[in-house]
């Protein structure tokens, strides 16, 4: 039963009980029912307004998605390396983050630094090229 139906039931109950609006109790019941009527009306109007705002927000989200796609393209098409706004110089190497699986591009300067933060998850990726691998062996994974 919705609020309007419950209010109608209370009004009918008060009328059926023969509440005299001239007594103290009758005035209280009458004022309470009038207040409830106003509250139910206000809540109904707000609910309708929220529903319309929700529709407007959905339309804005769709428009924003279109604008973002026009500006940045489809993110799913963007395969390969990711590393924020970093300007790469020289040869690039593709590294897979063990924490999130993101493909991250690194250049020789980044390898020389020894570590970077994964742009996808923020975990530190460490590079130790002192013994087992040298930069020429990484050439097989060039981006």
CSV table of C-alpha atoms in Angstrom, one decimal:
chain,number,residue,atom,x,y,z
A,1,UNK,CA,0.0,0.0,0.0
A,2,UNK,CA,1.5,3.3,-1.0
A,3,UNK,CA,1.5,6.5,1.1
A,4,UNK,CA,-1.6,8.0,-0.7
A,5,UNK,CA,-3.6,4.9,0.0
A,6,UNK,CA,-2.5,4.8,3.6
A,7,UNK,CA,-3.5,8.5,4.0
A,8,UNK,CA,-6.9,7.9,2.4
A,9,UNK,CA,-7.4,4.9,4.8
A,10,UNK,CA,-6.6,7.1,7.8
A,11,UNK,CA,-8.9,9.9,6.6
A,12,UNK,CA,-11.7,7.3,6.1
A,13,UNK,CA,-11.0,5.8,9.5
A,14,UNK,CA,-11.3,9.2,11.2
A,15,UNK,CA,-14.5,9.9,9.3
A,16,UNK,CA,-15.9,6.5,10.1
A,17,UNK,CA,-15.2,7.0,13.8
A,18,UNK,CA,-17.1,10.2,13.7
A,19,UNK,CA,-14.3,12.3,15.0
A,20,UNK,CA,-15.7,15.7,15.9
A,21,UNK,CA,-13.5,18.4,14.5
A,22,UNK,CA,-14.7,20.9,17.2
A,23,UNK,CA,-13.2,18.9,20.1
A,24,UNK,CA,-9.6,19.2,21.2
A,25,UNK,CA,-8.9,15.6,20.0
A,26,UNK,CA,-10.7,16.2,16.8
A,27,UNK,CA,-8.7,19.3,16.0
A,28,UNK,CA,-5.5,17.4,16.7
A,29,UNK,CA,-6.6,14.5,14.4
A,30,UNK,CA,-7.6,16.9,11.7
A,31,UNK,CA,-4.4,19.0,11.9
A,32,UNK,CA,-2.4,15.8,11.9
A,33,UNK,CA,-4.2,14.5,8.8
A,34,UNK,CA,-3.7,17.8,7.0
A,35,UNK,CA,0.0,17.7,7.8
A,36,UNK,CA,0.3,14.1,6.6
A,37,UNK,CA,-1.5,15.2,3.4
A,38,UNK,CA,1.0,17.9,2.8
A,39,UNK,CA,4.0,15.6,3.6
A,40,UNK,CA,2.7,12.9,1.2
A,41,UNK,CA,2.2,15.5,-1.5
A,42,UNK,CA,5.7,16.9,-1.0
A,43,UNK,CA,7.3,13.4,-1.0
A,44,UNK,CA,5.4,12.5,-4.2
A,45,UNK,CA,6.6,15.7,-5.9
A,46,UNK,CA,10.2,15.1,-4.8
A,47,UNK,CA,10.1,11.4,-6.0
A,48,UNK,CA,8.8,12.5,-9.4
A,49,UNK,CA,11.6,15.2,-9.5
A,50,UNK,CA,14.2,12.7,-8.6
A,51,UNK,CA,13.0,10.4,-11.3
A,52,UNK,CA,13.3,13.2,-13.9
A,53,UNK,CA,16.7,14.1,-12.6
A,54,UNK,CA,17.8,10.5,-12.9
A,55,UNK,CA,16.8,10.5,-16.5
A,56,UNK,CA,18.6,13.8,-17.1
A,57,UNK,CA,21.8,12.4,-15.5
A,58,UNK,CA,21.6,9.3,-17.7
A,59,UNK,CA,21.3,11.5,-20.8
A,60,UNK,CA,24.3,13.7,-19.6
A,61,UNK,CA,26.4,10.5,-18.9
A,62,UNK,CA,25.6,9.3,-22.4
A,63,UNK,CA,26.6,12.6,-23.9
A,64,UNK,CA,29.8,12.7,-21.8
A,65,UNK,CA,30.7,9.2,-22.9
A,66,UNK,CA,30.3,10.3,-26.6
A,67,UNK,CA,32.5,13.4,-26.0
A,68,UNK,CA,35.2,11.4,-24.2
A,69,UNK,CA,35.2,8.8,-27.0
A,70,UNK,CA,35.5,11.6,-29.5
A,71,UNK,CA,38.4,13.1,-27.6
A,72,UNK,CA,40.3,10.0,-26.5
A,73,UNK,CA,39.0,7.3,-28.7
A,74,UNK,CA,37.7,3.9,-27.6
A,75,UNK,CA,39.9,2.7,-24.7
A,76,UNK,CA,39.4,-0.9,-25.8
A,77,UNK,CA,41.2,-0.1,-29.1
A,78,UNK,CA,44.2,1.2,-27.1
A,79,UNK,CA,46.3,-1.9,-27.0
A,80,UNK,CA,49.9,-2.2,-26.0
A,81,UNK,CA,51.8,-0.1,-23.5
A,82,UNK,CA,50.4,2.4,-21.0
A,83,UNK,CA,52.3,4.7,-18.8
A,84,UNK,CA,50.3,7.9,-18.2
A,85,UNK,CA,51.7,11.1,-19.6
A,86,UNK,CA,55.3,9.9,-19.7
A,87,UNK,CA,57.3,11.1,-22.7
A,88,UNK,CA,59.3,8.1,-24.0
A,89,UNK,CA,62.7,8.5,-25.6
A,90,UNK,CA,64.5,5.9,-27.5
A,91,UNK,CA,63.5,2.2,-27.7
A,92,UNK,CA,60.5,1.0,-25.8
A,93,UNK,CA,60.1,-2.3,-24.0
A,94,UNK,CA,56.8,-3.8,-22.9
A,95,UNK,CA,56.5,-5.1,-19.3
A,96,UNK,CA,53.6,-6.8,-17.8
A,97,UNK,CA,52.7,-5.8,-14.3
A,98,UNK,CA,52.5,-8.9,-12.1
A,99,UNK,CA,49.9,-7.3,-9.8
A,100,UNK,CA,47.3,-6.1,-12.3
A,101,UNK,CA,48.4,-7.5,-15.7
A,102,UNK,CA,48.6,-4.1,-17.4
A,103,UNK,CA,51.1,-3.8,-20.2
A,104,UNK,CA,53.5,-1.0,-19.3
A,105,UNK,CA,56.0,0.6,-21.7
A,106,UNK,CA,59.4,1.4,-20.4
A,107,UNK,CA,62.4,3.0,-22.1
A,108,UNK,CA,66.1,2.7,-21.4
A,109,UNK,CA,66.1,5.6,-19.0
A,110,UNK,CA,63.3,4.0,-16.9
A,111,UNK,CA,65.2,0.7,-16.9
A,112,UNK,CA,68.3,2.5,-15.7
A,113,UNK,CA,66.3,4.0,-12.8
A,114,UNK,CA,65.6,0.5,-11.7
A,115,UNK,CA,61.9,0.9,-10.8
A,116,UNK,CA,58.7,2.7,-11.7
A,117,UNK,CA,55.1,2.8,-10.4
A,118,UNK,CA,52.6,0.8,-12.4
A,119,UNK,CA,50.1,3.4,-13.9
A,120,UNK,CA,47.3,0.8,-13.5
A,121,UNK,CA,47.6,-0.2,-9.9
A,122,UNK,CA,50.4,1.9,-8.4
A,123,UNK,CA,52.6,-1.1,-7.4
A,124,UNK,CA,56.3,-0.7,-7.8
A,125,UNK,CA,57.8,-2.5,-10.8
A,126,UNK,CA,61.5,-3.2,-10.2
A,127,UNK,CA,64.1,-3.8,-12.9
A,128,UNK,CA,67.3,-5.7,-12.1
A,129,UNK,CA,69.4,-6.0,-15.2
A,130,UNK,CA,72.7,-6.5,-13.5
A,131,UNK,CA,73.2,-10.2,-14.3
A,132,UNK,CA,70.6,-12.4,-15.9
A,133,UNK,CA,69.2,-10.2,-18.7
A,134,UNK,CA,70.8,-7.4,-20.6
A,135,UNK,CA,69.0,-4.8,-22.7
A,136,UNK,CA,69.7,-6.7,-25.9
A,137,UNK,CA,67.8,-9.7,-24.6
A,138,UNK,CA,64.8,-7.5,-23.8
A,139,UNK,CA,64.9,-6.5,-27.5
A,140,UNK,CA,62.7,-9.6,-28.2
A,141,UNK,CA,59.8,-7.8,-26.4
A,142,UNK,CA,60.2,-4.4,-28.0
A,143,UNK,CA,56.9,-2.5,-28.3
